[in-house]
Coordinates of C-alpha atoms and ligand atoms in Angstrom, one line a residue:
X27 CA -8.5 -21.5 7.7
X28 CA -6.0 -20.7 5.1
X29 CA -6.1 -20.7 1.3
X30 CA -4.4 -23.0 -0.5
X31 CA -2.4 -22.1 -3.5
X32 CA -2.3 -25.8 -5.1
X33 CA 0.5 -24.4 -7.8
X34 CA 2.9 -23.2 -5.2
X35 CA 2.3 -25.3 -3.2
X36 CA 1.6 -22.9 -0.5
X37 CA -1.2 -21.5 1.5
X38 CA -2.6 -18.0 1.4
X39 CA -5.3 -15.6 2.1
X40 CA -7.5 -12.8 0.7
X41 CA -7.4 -9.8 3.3
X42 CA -11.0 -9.4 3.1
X43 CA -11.8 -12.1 5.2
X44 CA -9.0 -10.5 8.0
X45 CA -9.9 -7.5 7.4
X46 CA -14.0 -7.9 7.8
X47 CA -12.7 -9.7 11.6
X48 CA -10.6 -6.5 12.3
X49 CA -12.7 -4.4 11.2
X50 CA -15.4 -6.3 13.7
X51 CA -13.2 -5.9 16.3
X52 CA -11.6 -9.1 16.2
X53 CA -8.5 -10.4 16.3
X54 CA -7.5 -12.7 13.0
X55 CA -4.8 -15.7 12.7
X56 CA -4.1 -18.0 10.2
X57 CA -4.2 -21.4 11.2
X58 CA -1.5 -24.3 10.3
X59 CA -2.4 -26.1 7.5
X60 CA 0.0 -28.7 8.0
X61 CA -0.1 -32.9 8.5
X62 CA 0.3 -32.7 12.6
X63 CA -2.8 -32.8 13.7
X64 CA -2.0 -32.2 17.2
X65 CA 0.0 -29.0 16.2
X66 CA -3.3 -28.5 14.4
X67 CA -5.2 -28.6 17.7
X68 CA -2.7 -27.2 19.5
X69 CA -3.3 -23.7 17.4
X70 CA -7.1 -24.2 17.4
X71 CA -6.6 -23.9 21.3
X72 CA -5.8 -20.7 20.7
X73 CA -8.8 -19.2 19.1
X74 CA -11.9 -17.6 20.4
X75 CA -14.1 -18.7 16.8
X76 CA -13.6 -20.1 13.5
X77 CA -13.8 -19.0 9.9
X78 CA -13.8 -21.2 7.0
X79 CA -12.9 -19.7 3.7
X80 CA -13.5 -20.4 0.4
X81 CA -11.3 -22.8 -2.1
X82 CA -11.3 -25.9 -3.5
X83 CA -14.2 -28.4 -4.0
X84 CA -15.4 -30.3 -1.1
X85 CA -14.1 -33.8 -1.6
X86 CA -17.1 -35.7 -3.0
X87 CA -16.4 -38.6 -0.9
X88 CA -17.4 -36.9 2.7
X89 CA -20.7 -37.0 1.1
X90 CA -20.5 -40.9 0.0
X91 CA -20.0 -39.7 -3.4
X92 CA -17.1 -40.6 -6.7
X93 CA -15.9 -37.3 -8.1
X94 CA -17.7 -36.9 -11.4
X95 CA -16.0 -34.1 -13.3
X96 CA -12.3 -34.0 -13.8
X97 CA -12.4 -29.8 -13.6
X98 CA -13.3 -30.6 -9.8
X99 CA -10.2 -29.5 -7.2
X100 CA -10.0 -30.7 -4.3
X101 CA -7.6 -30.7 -1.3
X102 CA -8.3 -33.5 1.2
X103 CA -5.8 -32.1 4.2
X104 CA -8.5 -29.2 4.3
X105 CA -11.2 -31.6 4.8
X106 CA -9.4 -33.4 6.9
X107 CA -8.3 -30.5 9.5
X108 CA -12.0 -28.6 8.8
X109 CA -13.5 -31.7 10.0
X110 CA -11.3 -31.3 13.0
X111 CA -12.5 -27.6 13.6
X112 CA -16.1 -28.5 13.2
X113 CA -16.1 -30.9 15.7
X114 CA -14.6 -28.7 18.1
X115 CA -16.7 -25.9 17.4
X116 CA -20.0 -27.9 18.1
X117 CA -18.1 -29.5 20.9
X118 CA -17.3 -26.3 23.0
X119 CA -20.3 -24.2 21.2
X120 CA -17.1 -21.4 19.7
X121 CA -19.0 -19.4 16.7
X122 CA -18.2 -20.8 12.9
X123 CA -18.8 -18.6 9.9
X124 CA -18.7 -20.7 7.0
X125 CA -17.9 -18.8 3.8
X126 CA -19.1 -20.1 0.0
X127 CA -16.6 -23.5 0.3
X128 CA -17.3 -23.3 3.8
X129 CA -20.9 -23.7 3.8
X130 CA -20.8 -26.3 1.3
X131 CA -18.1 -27.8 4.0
X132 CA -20.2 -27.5 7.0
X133 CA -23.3 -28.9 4.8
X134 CA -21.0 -32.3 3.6
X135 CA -19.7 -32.7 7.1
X136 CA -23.1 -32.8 8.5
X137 CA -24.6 -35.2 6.8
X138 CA -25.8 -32.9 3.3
X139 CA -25.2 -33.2 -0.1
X140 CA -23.5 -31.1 -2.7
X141 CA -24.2 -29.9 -6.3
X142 CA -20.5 -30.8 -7.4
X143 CA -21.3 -28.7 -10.4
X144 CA -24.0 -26.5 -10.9
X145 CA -24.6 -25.8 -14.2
X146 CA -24.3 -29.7 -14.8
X147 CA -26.7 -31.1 -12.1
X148 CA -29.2 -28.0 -11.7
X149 CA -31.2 -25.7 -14.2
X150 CA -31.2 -22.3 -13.5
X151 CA -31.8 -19.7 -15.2
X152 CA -29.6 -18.0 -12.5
X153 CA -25.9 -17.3 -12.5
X154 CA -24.5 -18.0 -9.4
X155 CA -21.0 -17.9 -11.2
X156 CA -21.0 -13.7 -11.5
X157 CA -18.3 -12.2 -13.7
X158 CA -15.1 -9.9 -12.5
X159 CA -15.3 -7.9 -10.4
X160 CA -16.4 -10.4 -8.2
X161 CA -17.7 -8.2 -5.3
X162 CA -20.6 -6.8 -7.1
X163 CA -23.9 -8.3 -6.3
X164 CA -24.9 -11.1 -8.9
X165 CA -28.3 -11.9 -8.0
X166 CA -31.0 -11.3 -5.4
X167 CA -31.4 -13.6 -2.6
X168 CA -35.0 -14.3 -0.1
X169 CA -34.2 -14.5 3.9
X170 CA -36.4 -16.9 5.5
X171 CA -38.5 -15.4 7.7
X172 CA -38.1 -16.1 11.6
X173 CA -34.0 -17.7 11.5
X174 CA -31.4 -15.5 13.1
X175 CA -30.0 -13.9 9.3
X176 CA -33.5 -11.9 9.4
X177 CA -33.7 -10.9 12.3
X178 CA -29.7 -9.6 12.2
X179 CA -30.5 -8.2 8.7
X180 CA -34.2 -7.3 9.3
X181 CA -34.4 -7.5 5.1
X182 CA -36.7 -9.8 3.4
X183 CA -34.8 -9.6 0.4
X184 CA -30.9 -8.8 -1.1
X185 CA -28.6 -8.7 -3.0
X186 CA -25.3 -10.6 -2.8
X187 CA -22.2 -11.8 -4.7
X188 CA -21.7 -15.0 -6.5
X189 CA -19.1 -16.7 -7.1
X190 CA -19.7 -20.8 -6.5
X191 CA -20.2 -23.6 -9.3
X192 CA -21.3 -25.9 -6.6
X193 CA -24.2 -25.6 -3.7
X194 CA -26.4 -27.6 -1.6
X195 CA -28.2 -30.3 -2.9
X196 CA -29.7 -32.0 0.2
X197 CA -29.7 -29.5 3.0
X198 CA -28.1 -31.8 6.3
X199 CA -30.8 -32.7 8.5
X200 CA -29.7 -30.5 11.1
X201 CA -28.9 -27.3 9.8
X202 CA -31.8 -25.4 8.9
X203 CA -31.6 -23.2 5.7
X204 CA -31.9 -19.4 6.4
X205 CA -31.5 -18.1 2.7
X206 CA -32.5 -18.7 -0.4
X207 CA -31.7 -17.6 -4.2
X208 CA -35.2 -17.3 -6.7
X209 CA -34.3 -20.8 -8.2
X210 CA -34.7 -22.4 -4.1
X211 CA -30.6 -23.0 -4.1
X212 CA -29.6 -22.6 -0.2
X213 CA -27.8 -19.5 0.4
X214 CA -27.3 -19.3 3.9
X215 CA -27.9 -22.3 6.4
X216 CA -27.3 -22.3 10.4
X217 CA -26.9 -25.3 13.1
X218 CA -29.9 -23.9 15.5
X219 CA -28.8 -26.3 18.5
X220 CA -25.7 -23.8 18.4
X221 CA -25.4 -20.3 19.8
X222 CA -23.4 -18.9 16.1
X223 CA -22.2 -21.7 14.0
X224 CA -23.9 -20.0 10.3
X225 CA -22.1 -20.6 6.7
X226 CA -23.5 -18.1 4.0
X227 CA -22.9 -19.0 0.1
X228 CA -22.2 -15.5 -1.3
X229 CA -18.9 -14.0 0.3
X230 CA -19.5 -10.9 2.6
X231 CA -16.0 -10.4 2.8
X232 CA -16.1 -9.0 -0.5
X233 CA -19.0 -6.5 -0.1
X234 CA -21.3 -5.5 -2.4
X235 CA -22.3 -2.0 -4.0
X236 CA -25.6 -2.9 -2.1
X237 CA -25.3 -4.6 0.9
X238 CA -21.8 -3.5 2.4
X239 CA -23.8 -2.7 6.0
X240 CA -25.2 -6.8 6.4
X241 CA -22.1 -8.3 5.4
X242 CA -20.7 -6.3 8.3
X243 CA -23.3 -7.1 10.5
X244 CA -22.5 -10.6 9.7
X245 CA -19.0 -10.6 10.8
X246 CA -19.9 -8.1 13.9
X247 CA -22.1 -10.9 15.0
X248 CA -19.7 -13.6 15.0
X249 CA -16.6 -11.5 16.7
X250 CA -19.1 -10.7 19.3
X251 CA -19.6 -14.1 20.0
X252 CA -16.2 -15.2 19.9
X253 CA -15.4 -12.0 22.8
X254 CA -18.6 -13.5 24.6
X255 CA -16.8 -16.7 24.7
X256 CA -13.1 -15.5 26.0
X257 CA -14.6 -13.2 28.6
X258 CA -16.7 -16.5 29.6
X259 CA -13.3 -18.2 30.6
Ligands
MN328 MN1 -25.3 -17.9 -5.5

């Protein structure tokens, strides 16, 4: 899923996130982000997997909530259309990576809450908002033992970037979390009735001075999937 550029007007994108896919062996396209939904659907026909970005808030209201904060962005076509590539994910089992917004995203859609501002609704002596430059690791992070992020990483414990003012609040009651920073804020979460559909809160597409080899494993992982998939049909 695109960007969007809500001063232009205008969508965009951060090469990392392409170039993590090519990089993986993939093959990366940016989706419509337009009002048709069926010339939505029409280009989600296309594609072996999914990757949501980051970008604005989550619209409080897919979690039954009022916006609180007037600093809160949000941009309700992405919603809207993410809902649209969620469902179809789960529906046809295609691997999701859900990236900072996107795990949030996936989280909301599911039935989980958000933080709709961290350093408002949750002490911690943590900064999950790192300063520039934003690729280098902010603060450490513990994988929970026995999900599919430990066993891909085989780490107990690293370091990642930060860049989000919100995060999970209640995890949805069927993703199960796989990561978590020292203050117990939900880093990484996965849907386990699903062969790859993961979202991670830190942004591997902007590796860190620490960890540049996981965040690649994460994207190997999901291109792999989505190749498992085409050669499938
Ligand atoms: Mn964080």
């Amino acid at each position: 899923m695109p960007l969007w550029d809500e001063y232009k007007n205008s969508i965009w994108m951060l090469p990392g996130y392409m170039d993590g896919i090519i990089r993986a062996g993939g093959l990366p396209i940016i989706l419509p982000l337009c009002g048709s939904e069926e010339v939505f659907s029409q280009a989600l026909g296309m594609c072996d997997g999914f990757l949501l970005t980051g970008g604005q808030d989550v619209s409080p209201a897919l979690y039954g909530e009022e916006k609180r904060y007037n600093f809160i962005t949000t941009y309700p076509l992405r919603d809207k259309l993410e809902t649209i590539v969620l469902d179809r994910a789960i529906e046809l089992d295609l691997p999701l990576l859900g990236i900072c917004r996107g795990l949030q995203f996936m989280n909301a859609a599911l039935g989980g809450t958000l933080y709709q501002d961290i350093p408002s609704e949750f002490g911690t002596a943590i900064s999950h908002r790192n300063a520039p430059p934003k690729s280098h690791a902010s603060h450490d992070i513990l994988l929970e033992p026995g999900t599919p992020l430990s066993y891909l990483l085989q780490e107990k414990r690293i370091a990642v970037n930060s860049t989000h003012h919100q995060g999970i609040k209640r995890l949805s009651p069927i993703l199960k979390c796989m990561a978590r920073a020292f203050d117990g804020l939900t880093e990484a979460a996965y849907l386990p009735l699903k062969k790859f559909i993961w979202g991670v809160q830190w942004h591997p597409e902007l590796p860190d001075l620490y960890c540049n080899d996981l965040n690649e494993k994460i994207f190997e992982t999901f291109v792999t999937y989505a190749r498992l998939g085409r050669n499938k049909y």
